Amino acid sequence: MHNPGNATPERFPAQQRFADGAQYIAGRLTKGTSGRTHTVVDPATGEDVLTYELAGADDVDAAVAAARAAFPGWAGATPGERSDALHRFAAVLADRAEDFARAESLQCGKPLKLTREFDVPGTVDNAAFFAGAARHLQGQSAGEYSGDHTSYVRREPIGVVGSIAPWNYPLQMAAWKILPAIAAGNTIVLKPAEITPLTSLMFAQAATEAGIPDGVINIVSGTGREAGEHLVAHPDVAMTSFTGSTAVGKRVAEVATATVKRIHLELGGKAPFLVFDDADLDAAVNGAVAGALINTGQDCTAATRAYVQRPLYEAFVEKTAALMDTVRVGDPFAPDTDLGPLVSHVQRDRVAGFVDRARSYARVVTGGQTPQGDLADGAYYRPTLIADAAQDSEAVQSEIFGPVLVVLPFDTDDEGIRLANDTPYGLAASAWSRDVYRANRATREIKAGCVWINDHIPIISEMPHGGYKASGFGKDMSAYSFEEYTQVKHVMFDNTAVVRKDWHRTVFGDR
């Protein structure tokens, strides 16, 4: 499936950068001790870019021990000290922006314009946001709620956080997991996907360069079955945060609950794209193509199910197919590339399987092919539009996670909103209308953690990201994420100095 040899240094010299290993424990790179190796492959060329020793249980234990040892000092730092460290961290990330962009494009197949303009700037902004937020970790103000006592609420760090990040946005997901956790005073062990560890390791190295103490951020690069399960089950890990598929999320929850951990799950999505008959058709078409194809469709909030009210349906299908056909598929490092490969040949073949099966019950309007010629060795798949599928079909109900958009018609507003809600998922959605009352109704009635109006995909550090239903629970980004990474403690002071309290009579004596 791939060719041996190293990718060209012009892309990113991964083997050279990680010659000391792909585990980052207590401030230094080390080799994994599982006895097995894994090869990171450039999905655009099929070439090997890094072969490294996978983490085993011993590496996870070492990383957790390092995080546990660093916790008292980091948790005891003042909010201002943590904020200053995170500001320095943001500056180092910004200074290394091109390195991060090229490494992310290499391991994921993302076009450089995506990593340069979305992944990396978003991560730098996240770091800057949490640098400020670290100073605003507050509890409820003091008050005499019982009359005889003064109460207040403290927000305290939980301890060691064990997080697992996916392969679709390795850098941004590392930031989403690490930044709120450490801003709140926790320490962390992150397991990135074994196929995309490069930028998570670079992220931890940048933190050390910024002066964040050794052991606060640790990375274990290993498989989910070995390193991931051991991390989630570890008795010294106080919280688990996982982003990935709903099926794996269920397993994470099962393992974590055995040791009564706090759990944060951001799982799959199947975002509806609801177009009412008064919408700006051209705006909706442009939004659908961009929202469906960002990151080659490997985005849990990507537009995947377009429901278009009957008067606009045929025109929407025609215009969307035409616009998709203009998208330039090619080498992620080429300046004119719009769409790169999927993350792996395995993922490419999975997506192709969904489309091939859909041919028996729906119409593949455009795409549905793997490019040949210069792109034949990569994990490429052409932008694909499927029309006229049934609501209960696989293409409508299952997460394809590729450059595929399914379009269905609807008649009444009630039907459109019902169809939008008719999957197990509830991560994100959008509605397109010029009518403020229609749009407001959609925001109220669509069951999703984020609903865009007349746009689809933009995210900002100040606002939360997380889902409803089978898309999980808990929030990334924003001040709300502190609720995930802190414990609430009620402190109560007696104000009476009375030796024998009135309530003592319920245990001994009379009034």
Short mmCIF file of C-alpha atoms in Angstrom, two decimals:
data_model
loop_
_atom_site.label_atom_id
_atom_site.label_comp_id
_atom_site.label_asym_id
_atom_site.label_seq_id
_atom_site.Cartn_x
_atom_site.Cartn_y
_atom_site.Cartn_z
CA MET A 1 0.00 0.00 0.00
CA HIS A 2 2.92 2.37 0.56
CA ASN A 3 6.48 2.62 -0.62
CA PRO A 4 9.50 2.41 1.69
CA GLY A 5 11.84 5.37 2.02
CA ASN A 6 11.66 8.80 3.54
CA ALA A 7 9.57 11.70 2.33
CA THR A 8 11.58 14.57 0.93
CA PRO A 9 13.00 17.01 3.51
CA GLU A 10 11.12 19.83 1.77
CA ARG A 11 7.89 18.40 3.13
CA PHE A 12 9.04 17.88 6.75
CA PRO A 13 12.09 15.91 8.03
CA ALA A 14 10.19 13.79 10.54
CA GLN A 15 12.70 10.94 10.86
CA GLN A 16 15.44 13.43 11.68
CA ARG A 17 13.32 15.43 14.14
CA PHE A 18 12.19 12.37 16.09
CA ALA A 19 15.30 10.23 15.96
CA ASP A 20 15.27 10.06 19.76
CA GLY A 21 11.79 8.55 19.85
CA ALA A 22 8.13 9.48 19.63
CA GLN A 23 7.26 9.52 23.33
CA TYR A 24 7.54 12.77 25.27
CA ILE A 25 7.81 12.09 29.00
CA ALA A 26 9.04 14.46 31.69
CA GLY A 27 10.36 16.96 29.17
CA ARG A 28 12.27 14.76 26.76
CA LEU A 29 11.81 12.47 23.77
CA THR A 30 12.22 8.76 24.45
CA LYS A 31 11.63 5.54 22.57
CA GLY A 32 8.60 3.37 23.28
CA THR A 33 9.08 0.05 25.04
CA SER A 34 6.22 -2.02 23.60
CA GLY A 35 8.62 -3.97 21.37
CA ARG A 36 6.63 -2.98 18.28
CA THR A 37 7.03 -0.19 15.76
CA HIS A 38 4.66 1.89 13.67
CA THR A 39 5.30 3.77 10.44
CA VAL A 40 3.74 7.14 9.75
CA VAL A 41 2.92 7.36 6.04
CA ASP A 42 2.48 10.46 3.88
CA PRO A 43 -1.03 9.81 2.49
CA ALA A 44 -0.33 11.98 -0.54
CA THR A 45 2.56 9.87 -1.81
CA GLY A 46 2.43 6.57 0.05
CA GLU A 47 5.99 7.16 1.31
CA ASP A 48 7.16 6.37 4.83
CA VAL A 49 8.04 9.48 6.84
CA LEU A 50 8.72 8.13 10.34
CA THR A 51 9.13 4.70 11.87
CA TYR A 52 9.01 4.79 15.66
CA GLU A 53 8.74 2.50 18.67
CA LEU A 54 5.18 2.35 19.99
CA ALA A 55 4.34 3.09 23.61
CA GLY A 56 3.50 0.20 25.88
CA ALA A 57 2.05 0.02 29.37
CA ASP A 58 5.41 0.88 30.96
CA ASP A 59 5.60 4.10 28.97
CA VAL A 60 2.10 5.06 30.04
CA ASP A 61 3.04 4.36 33.67
CA ALA A 62 6.14 6.55 33.32
CA ALA A 63 4.15 9.38 31.74
CA VAL A 64 1.47 9.25 34.43
CA ALA A 65 4.16 9.20 37.13
CA ALA A 66 5.79 12.27 35.57
CA ALA A 67 2.45 14.07 35.43
CA ARG A 68 1.66 13.10 39.02
CA ALA A 69 5.04 14.37 40.21
CA ALA A 70 4.57 17.68 38.39
CA PHE A 71 1.02 18.22 39.64
CA PRO A 72 1.64 19.77 43.10
CA GLY A 73 3.96 22.43 41.76
CA TRP A 74 1.84 23.30 38.72
CA ALA A 75 -1.44 23.25 40.65
CA GLY A 76 0.18 25.44 43.32
CA ALA A 77 1.30 28.07 40.82
CA THR A 78 -0.73 31.25 40.85
CA PRO A 79 -3.20 31.87 38.02
CA GLY A 80 -0.92 34.69 36.91
CA GLU A 81 2.10 32.39 36.73
CA ARG A 82 0.19 29.83 34.66
CA SER A 83 -1.13 32.64 32.45
CA ASP A 84 2.37 33.99 31.84
CA ALA A 85 3.60 30.52 30.88
CA LEU A 86 0.73 30.06 28.43
CA HIS A 87 1.39 33.47 26.86
CA ARG A 88 4.99 32.39 26.28
CA PHE A 89 3.68 29.11 24.89
CA ALA A 90 1.45 30.95 22.39
CA ALA A 91 4.44 33.00 21.26
CA VAL A 92 6.58 29.89 20.68
CA LEU A 93 3.76 28.26 18.71
CA ALA A 94 3.42 31.36 16.54
CA ASP A 95 7.17 31.41 15.96
CA ARG A 96 7.10 27.76 14.85
CA ALA A 97 3.96 28.14 12.71
CA GLU A 98 5.46 27.03 9.39
CA ASP A 99 7.04 23.92 10.94
CA PHE A 100 3.69 22.96 12.46
CA ALA A 101 1.85 23.58 9.20
CA ARG A 102 4.21 21.41 7.16
CA ALA A 103 4.27 18.58 9.70
CA GLU A 104 0.46 18.57 9.90
CA SER A 105 0.14 18.53 6.11
CA LEU A 106 2.67 15.73 5.85
CA GLN A 107 1.05 13.33 8.31
CA CYS A 108 -2.59 14.12 7.47
CA GLY A 109 -2.59 15.07 3.79
CA LYS A 110 -4.11 18.49 4.51
CA PRO A 111 -3.44 21.22 1.94
CA LEU A 112 -0.89 23.69 3.24
CA LYS A 113 -3.39 26.52 2.85
CA LEU A 114 -5.63 24.72 5.37
CA THR A 115 -2.90 24.10 7.93
CA ARG A 116 -1.43 27.59 7.49
CA GLU A 117 -4.75 29.43 7.62
CA PHE A 118 -6.88 27.23 9.92
CA ASP A 119 -5.17 24.54 11.99
CA VAL A 120 -2.10 26.46 13.14
CA PRO A 121 -3.59 29.95 13.65
CA GLY A 122 -6.52 28.37 15.48
CA THR A 123 -4.14 26.57 17.81
CA VAL A 124 -2.12 29.73 18.52
CA ASP A 125 -5.36 31.57 19.24
CA ASN A 126 -6.47 28.79 21.60
CA ALA A 127 -3.22 29.13 23.53
CA ALA A 128 -3.63 32.90 23.77
CA PHE A 129 -7.26 32.52 24.88
CA PHE A 130 -6.46 30.07 27.67
CA ALA A 131 -3.54 32.23 28.77
CA GLY A 132 -6.11 34.90 29.54
CA ALA A 133 -8.72 32.50 30.86
CA ALA A 134 -6.25 31.06 33.40
CA ARG A 135 -6.68 34.27 35.42
CA HIS A 136 -10.45 33.92 35.58
CA LEU A 137 -10.91 30.54 37.24
CA GLN A 138 -13.44 31.64 39.81
CA GLY A 139 -16.06 30.15 42.09
CA GLN A 140 -19.22 31.63 43.55
CA SER A 141 -18.86 34.73 45.70
CA ALA A 142 -19.01 34.41 49.46
CA GLY A 143 -22.39 34.62 51.18
CA GLU A 144 -24.21 33.75 54.42
CA TYR A 145 -26.72 31.32 52.99
CA SER A 146 -27.56 29.53 56.24
CA GLY A 147 -27.45 32.69 58.37
CA ASP A 148 -24.84 31.24 60.71
CA HIS A 149 -22.13 30.42 58.18
CA THR A 150 -20.20 32.00 55.36
CA SER A 151 -19.99 29.81 52.27
CA TYR A 152 -17.94 30.10 49.16
CA VAL A 153 -17.02 27.85 46.25
CA ARG A 154 -13.51 26.98 45.13
CA ARG A 155 -12.64 25.60 41.73
CA GLU A 156 -9.64 23.30 42.01
CA PRO A 157 -7.72 21.21 39.50
CA ILE A 158 -8.62 17.55 39.33
CA GLY A 159 -5.16 15.99 39.05
CA VAL A 160 -3.69 13.97 36.20
CA VAL A 161 -5.81 14.03 33.04
CA GLY A 162 -5.49 11.18 30.54
CA SER A 163 -6.65 12.31 27.10
CA ILE A 164 -6.99 10.59 23.73
CA ALA A 165 -7.04 12.64 20.53
CA PRO A 166 -8.06 11.64 16.97
CA TRP A 167 -6.18 11.75 13.68
CA ASN A 168 -8.28 14.28 11.75
CA TYR A 169 -7.03 17.43 13.53
CA PRO A 170 -4.02 16.21 15.53
CA LEU A 171 -2.63 19.65 16.38
CA GLN A 172 -5.92 21.33 17.19
CA MET A 173 -7.19 18.35 19.18
CA ALA A 174 -3.96 18.28 21.20
CA ALA A 175 -4.54 21.96 21.97
CA TRP A 176 -8.22 21.45 22.83
CA LYS A 177 -7.29 18.70 25.29
CA ILE A 178 -4.13 20.16 26.79
CA LEU A 179 -4.74 23.90 27.08
CA PRO A 180 -7.86 24.06 29.30
CA ALA A 181 -6.52 21.21 31.45
CA ILE A 182 -3.20 22.89 32.23
CA ALA A 183 -4.69 26.39 32.43
CA ALA A 184 -6.84 25.05 35.27
CA GLY A 185 -3.77 23.63 37.04
CA ASN A 186 -3.95 19.98 35.97
CA THR A 187 -1.17 17.96 34.40
CA ILE A 188 -1.82 15.72 31.42
CA VAL A 189 -0.85 12.64 29.47
CA LEU A 190 -2.10 12.78 25.88
CA LYS A 191 -2.27 9.83 23.54
CA PRO A 192 -2.49 11.02 19.93
CA ALA A 193 -3.56 8.67 17.16
CA GLU A 194 -0.58 6.48 16.35
CA ILE A 195 -0.82 7.41 12.66
CA THR A 196 -0.50 11.17 13.33
CA PRO A 197 1.75 11.83 16.36
CA LEU A 198 4.09 14.46 14.90
CA THR A 199 2.44 17.75 15.84
CA SER A 200 1.37 16.55 19.29
CA LEU A 201 5.01 15.84 20.05
CA MET A 202 6.04 19.23 18.65
CA PHE A 203 3.32 20.88 20.76
CA ALA A 204 4.76 19.36 23.94
CA GLN A 205 8.29 20.35 22.93
CA ALA A 206 7.12 23.94 22.37
CA ALA A 207 5.61 23.96 25.86
CA THR A 208 8.95 22.98 27.36
CA GLU A 209 10.69 25.67 25.32
CA ALA A 210 8.17 28.17 26.72
CA GLY A 211 9.14 27.25 30.27
CA ILE A 212 6.20 25.03 31.23
CA PRO A 213 7.68 22.58 33.77
CA ASP A 214 8.68 19.06 32.79
CA GLY A 215 5.91 16.55 33.37
CA VAL A 216 3.04 19.00 32.99
CA ILE A 217 2.51 17.81 29.38
CA ASN A 218 3.39 14.27 28.36
CA ILE A 219 2.75 12.43 25.08
CA VAL A 220 2.50 8.67 24.62
CA SER A 221 2.32 7.52 21.00
CA GLY A 222 0.76 4.09 20.91
CA THR A 223 -2.27 2.11 19.91
CA GLY A 224 -5.66 2.58 21.49
CA ARG A 225 -5.92 -1.04 22.51
CA GLU A 226 -2.62 -1.02 24.39
CA ALA A 227 -1.58 2.51 25.38
CA GLY A 228 -5.05 4.05 25.25
CA GLU A 229 -6.85 1.50 27.39
CA HIS A 230 -4.02 1.42 29.92
CA LEU A 231 -4.12 5.21 30.19
CA VAL A 232 -7.91 5.32 30.66
CA ALA A 233 -7.82 2.53 33.24
CA HIS A 234 -4.84 3.91 35.16
CA PRO A 235 -5.68 4.42 38.86
CA ASP A 236 -3.63 7.64 39.07
CA VAL A 237 -5.54 9.27 36.20
CA ALA A 238 -8.40 11.32 37.61
CA MET A 239 -10.14 12.27 34.37
CA THR A 240 -10.41 11.00 30.81
CA SER A 241 -11.13 13.20 27.81
CA PHE A 242 -11.70 11.43 24.50
CA THR A 243 -12.46 12.62 20.97
CA GLY A 244 -13.26 10.00 18.36
CA SER A 245 -15.97 7.69 17.14
CA THR A 246 -19.07 6.92 19.16
CA ALA A 247 -18.26 3.21 19.14
CA VAL A 248 -14.81 3.74 20.68
CA GLY A 249 -16.25 6.36 23.03
CA LYS A 250 -18.53 3.73 24.51
CA ARG A 251 -15.50 1.54 25.21
CA VAL A 252 -13.63 4.48 26.79
CA ALA A 253 -16.60 5.15 29.07
CA GLU A 254 -16.80 1.50 30.05
CA VAL A 255 -13.12 1.37 31.02
CA ALA A 256 -13.12 4.76 32.76
CA THR A 257 -16.15 4.09 34.93
CA ALA A 258 -14.43 1.09 36.50
CA THR A 259 -12.22 3.55 38.40
CA VAL A 260 -14.91 6.25 38.79
CA LYS A 261 -13.18 8.85 36.63
CA ARG A 262 -14.67 12.01 35.29
CA ILE A 263 -15.34 11.51 31.58
CA HIS A 264 -15.52 14.00 28.74
CA LEU A 265 -16.55 12.57 25.35
CA GLU A 266 -16.67 14.36 21.99
CA LEU A 267 -17.87 11.73 19.57
CA GLY A 268 -19.18 11.31 16.04
CA GLY A 269 -21.37 13.62 14.03
CA LYS A 270 -23.63 13.64 11.00
CA ALA A 271 -24.34 17.34 10.62
CA PRO A 272 -27.52 18.38 8.80
CA PHE A 273 -27.45 21.34 6.40
CA LEU A 274 -31.03 22.63 6.24
CA VAL A 275 -31.89 24.88 3.29
CA PHE A 276 -35.30 26.59 3.39
CA ASP A 277 -36.94 27.80 0.18
CA ASP A 278 -36.24 31.47 0.93
CA ALA A 279 -32.48 30.93 1.33
CA ASP A 280 -29.86 32.59 -0.83
CA LEU A 281 -29.26 29.62 -3.11
CA ASP A 282 -25.75 30.57 -4.22
CA ALA A 283 -24.67 31.21 -0.64
CA ALA A 284 -26.06 27.83 0.40
CA VAL A 285 -24.31 26.04 -2.47
CA ASN A 286 -20.96 27.63 -1.64
CA GLY A 287 -21.48 26.89 2.05
CA ALA A 288 -22.39 23.27 1.36
CA VAL A 289 -19.32 22.56 -0.77
CA ALA A 290 -16.96 24.25 1.68
CA GLY A 291 -18.68 22.72 4.71
CA ALA A 292 -18.70 19.22 3.23
CA LEU A 293 -15.14 19.19 1.87
CA ILE A 294 -13.11 20.93 4.57
CA ASN A 295 -10.28 18.62 5.65
CA THR A 296 -11.40 16.25 2.86
CA GLY A 297 -14.64 15.77 4.80
CA GLN A 298 -12.80 14.31 7.79
CA ASP A 299 -14.46 16.65 10.24
CA CYS A 300 -17.07 15.62 12.78
CA THR A 301 -18.94 18.89 12.17
CA ALA A 302 -18.72 18.71 8.35
CA ALA A 303 -21.92 19.20 6.37
CA THR A 304 -22.96 15.67 5.50
CA ARG A 305 -26.76 15.72 5.02
CA ALA A 306 -28.18 18.58 2.98
CA TYR A 307 -31.97 18.85 3.28
CA VAL A 308 -33.25 21.25 0.64
CA GLN A 309 -36.84 22.46 0.44
CA ARG A 310 -38.51 21.17 -2.73
CA PRO A 311 -38.60 24.44 -4.77
CA LEU A 312 -34.78 24.74 -4.56
CA TYR A 313 -33.86 21.08 -4.62
CA GLU A 314 -33.00 20.45 -8.29
CA ALA A 315 -31.15 23.74 -8.67
CA PHE A 316 -29.18 23.04 -5.48
CA VAL A 317 -28.14 19.59 -6.73
CA GLU A 318 -27.09 20.95 -10.11
CA LYS A 319 -25.14 23.93 -8.77
CA THR A 320 -23.48 21.94 -5.96
CA ALA A 321 -22.29 19.25 -8.36
CA ALA A 322 -20.91 21.90 -10.73
CA LEU A 323 -19.03 23.67 -7.93
CA MET A 324 -17.65 20.39 -6.59
CA ASP A 325 -16.26 19.65 -10.03
CA THR A 326 -14.12 22.80 -9.85
CA VAL A 327 -12.38 21.74 -6.63
CA ARG A 328 -8.72 20.99 -7.38
CA VAL A 329 -7.55 17.66 -5.95
CA GLY A 330 -3.81 17.34 -5.62
CA ASP A 331 -0.56 17.35 -3.66
CA PRO A 332 -1.10 19.10 -0.30
CA PHE A 333 2.19 20.96 -0.73
CA ALA A 334 1.24 22.39 -4.15
CA PRO A 335 0.02 26.01 -3.95
CA ASP A 336 -3.03 25.45 -6.17
CA THR A 337 -4.40 22.40 -4.31
CA ASP A 338 -7.85 22.71 -2.75
CA LEU A 339 -8.37 19.12 -1.57
CA GLY A 340 -5.72 16.70 -0.41
CA PRO A 341 -5.95 12.93 0.20
CA LEU A 342 -7.72 11.25 3.04
CA VAL A 343 -5.55 10.40 6.02
CA SER A 344 -4.81 6.85 4.86
CA HIS A 345 -5.55 4.31 2.17
CA VAL A 346 -7.66 2.44 4.72
CA GLN A 347 -9.85 5.49 5.25
CA ARG A 348 -10.02 6.13 1.49
CA ASP A 349 -11.23 2.59 0.89
CA ARG A 350 -13.78 2.90 3.69
CA VAL A 351 -15.25 6.03 2.12
CA ALA A 352 -15.27 4.42 -1.33
CA GLY A 353 -17.18 1.48 0.13
CA PHE A 354 -19.98 3.75 1.37
CA VAL A 355 -20.30 5.38 -2.05
CA ASP A 356 -20.18 2.10 -3.96
CA ARG A 357 -22.95 0.66 -1.81
CA ALA A 358 -25.00 3.82 -2.29
CA ARG A 359 -25.12 3.26 -6.05
CA SER A 360 -27.73 0.54 -5.45
CA TYR A 361 -30.21 2.88 -3.74
CA ALA A 362 -29.29 6.46 -4.71
CA ARG A 363 -27.83 8.60 -7.50
CA VAL A 364 -24.13 9.50 -7.48
CA VAL A 365 -24.32 12.87 -9.20
CA THR A 366 -20.60 13.59 -9.33
CA GLY A 367 -17.38 12.11 -7.98
CA GLY A 368 -17.33 8.65 -6.52
CA GLN A 369 -13.90 7.88 -7.96
CA THR A 370 -10.25 7.58 -6.98
CA PRO A 371 -8.01 9.73 -9.20
CA GLN A 372 -5.40 8.04 -11.34
CA GLY A 373 -2.23 9.32 -12.98
CA ASP A 374 0.06 11.33 -10.71
CA LEU A 375 -2.32 10.87 -7.77
CA ALA A 376 -2.71 7.10 -8.04
CA ASP A 377 -0.30 6.30 -5.19
CA GLY A 378 -2.03 8.60 -2.71
CA ALA A 379 -5.19 8.13 -0.64
CA TYR A 380 -7.22 10.49 -2.81
CA TYR A 381 -10.97 10.48 -3.46
CA ARG A 382 -12.90 12.92 -5.61
CA PRO A 383 -15.56 15.21 -4.09
CA THR A 384 -18.80 13.28 -4.25
CA LEU A 385 -22.46 14.29 -4.30
CA ILE A 386 -25.18 11.70 -3.69
CA ALA A 387 -28.85 12.53 -4.32
CA ASP A 388 -32.20 10.86 -3.77
CA ALA A 389 -31.15 8.53 -0.95
CA ALA A 390 -33.78 7.40 1.53
CA GLN A 391 -33.69 8.89 5.03
CA ASP A 392 -33.05 5.48 6.59
CA SER A 393 -30.22 4.57 4.21
CA GLU A 394 -26.64 3.98 5.29
CA ALA A 395 -25.32 7.08 3.53
CA VAL A 396 -27.74 9.30 5.47
CA GLN A 397 -27.49 7.66 8.88
CA SER A 398 -23.82 6.62 9.17
CA GLU A 399 -20.73 8.79 9.56
CA ILE A 400 -18.82 8.45 6.27
CA PHE A 401 -15.98 10.84 7.23
CA GLY A 402 -14.90 11.71 3.72
CA PRO A 403 -15.60 14.21 0.89
CA VAL A 404 -19.19 13.06 0.45
CA LEU A 405 -22.40 15.10 0.69
CA VAL A 406 -25.86 13.50 0.55
CA VAL A 407 -28.78 15.69 -0.59
CA LEU A 408 -32.44 15.01 0.17
CA PRO A 409 -35.61 17.08 -0.48
CA PHE A 410 -38.23 18.12 2.07
CA ASP A 411 -41.58 19.86 1.77
CA THR A 412 -42.67 21.57 5.01
CA ASP A 413 -40.59 23.29 7.68
CA ASP A 414 -41.81 20.72 10.20
CA GLU A 415 -40.52 17.92 7.99
CA GLY A 416 -37.15 19.58 7.45
CA ILE A 417 -36.48 20.00 11.16
CA ARG A 418 -37.71 16.48 11.89
CA LEU A 419 -35.34 15.03 9.28
CA ALA A 420 -32.45 17.14 10.57
CA ASN A 421 -32.92 15.57 14.01
CA ASP A 422 -33.42 12.06 12.66
CA THR A 423 -30.02 10.48 13.37
CA PRO A 424 -28.41 9.36 16.63
CA TYR A 425 -25.95 12.28 16.44
CA GLY A 426 -26.20 15.89 17.58
CA LEU A 427 -22.86 17.64 17.27
CA ALA A 428 -23.46 20.44 14.76
CA ALA A 429 -25.97 21.70 12.19
CA SER A 430 -26.76 24.69 10.03
CA ALA A 431 -29.90 26.33 8.70
CA TRP A 432 -30.14 28.63 5.70
CA SER A 433 -32.92 31.23 5.48
CA ARG A 434 -33.50 34.96 5.09
CA ASP A 435 -36.41 34.74 7.55
CA VAL A 436 -35.31 35.48 11.12
CA TYR A 437 -38.28 33.60 12.60
CA ARG A 438 -37.54 30.48 10.57
CA ALA A 439 -33.89 30.69 11.52
CA ASN A 440 -34.68 31.18 15.20
CA ARG A 441 -36.99 28.21 15.16
CA ALA A 442 -34.20 26.08 13.68
CA THR A 443 -31.78 27.13 16.42
CA ARG A 444 -34.32 26.18 19.08
CA GLU A 445 -35.51 22.87 17.65
CA ILE A 446 -32.44 21.30 16.06
CA LYS A 447 -30.81 19.10 18.68
CA ALA A 448 -27.12 19.86 18.29
CA GLY A 449 -24.35 21.46 20.30
CA CYS A 450 -23.74 24.10 17.63
CA VAL A 451 -26.20 25.54 15.10
CA TRP A 452 -24.94 27.97 12.46
CA ILE A 453 -27.27 30.25 10.53
CA ASN A 454 -26.29 30.97 6.90
CA ASP A 455 -22.83 29.50 7.43
CA HIS A 456 -21.31 26.16 8.35
CA ILE A 457 -17.98 25.28 10.06
CA PRO A 458 -16.49 28.43 11.68
CA ILE A 459 -15.37 27.97 15.28
CA ILE A 460 -13.88 30.43 17.75
CA SER A 461 -11.92 29.99 20.96
CA GLU A 462 -14.43 31.95 23.02
CA MET A 463 -17.36 29.63 22.25
CA PRO A 464 -17.89 26.00 23.36
CA HIS A 465 -17.72 22.94 21.14
CA GLY A 466 -19.51 19.73 22.10
CA GLY A 467 -22.54 17.63 21.29
CA TYR A 468 -25.91 16.22 22.17
CA LYS A 469 -27.12 12.61 22.06
CA ALA A 470 -24.64 10.06 20.65
CA SER A 471 -22.20 12.88 19.89
CA GLY A 472 -21.15 12.84 23.53
CA PHE A 473 -21.07 15.32 26.39
CA GLY A 474 -18.78 18.01 27.72
CA LYS A 475 -17.28 21.05 26.03
CA ASP A 476 -13.97 21.92 24.40
CA MET A 477 -12.70 25.49 24.07
CA SER A 478 -14.25 28.51 25.83
CA ALA A 479 -14.54 29.19 29.55
CA TYR A 480 -17.06 26.33 29.72
CA SER A 481 -14.23 23.86 29.30
CA PHE A 482 -12.98 24.83 32.77
CA GLU A 483 -16.08 23.11 34.10
CA GLU A 484 -14.68 19.91 32.60
CA TYR A 485 -11.23 20.27 34.15
CA THR A 486 -11.99 21.54 37.66
CA GLN A 487 -13.55 20.18 40.83
CA VAL A 488 -16.05 22.29 42.72
CA LYS A 489 -15.46 22.52 46.47
CA HIS A 490 -17.87 24.09 48.95
CA VAL A 491 -16.11 25.75 51.90
CA MET A 492 -18.24 26.69 54.96
CA PHE A 493 -17.15 28.78 57.96
CA ASP A 494 -19.08 28.95 61.25
CA ASN A 495 -19.67 32.58 62.22
CA THR A 496 -21.27 32.08 65.66
CA ALA A 497 -18.46 30.73 67.86
CA VAL A 498 -21.23 28.81 69.71
CA VAL A 499 -19.99 25.57 71.22
CA ARG A 500 -23.28 23.74 71.21
CA LYS A 501 -25.20 24.39 68.01
CA ASP A 502 -28.96 24.23 67.88
CA TRP A 503 -28.90 21.44 65.32
CA HIS A 504 -26.93 19.19 67.75
CA ARG A 505 -30.22 18.31 69.44
CA THR A 506 -30.98 16.02 66.51
CA VAL A 507 -28.14 13.85 67.80
CA PHE A 508 -28.15 14.46 71.58
CA GLY A 509 -30.16 16.43 74.15
CA ASP A 510 -33.23 18.66 73.96
CA ARG A 511 -33.73 22.26 72.93
#
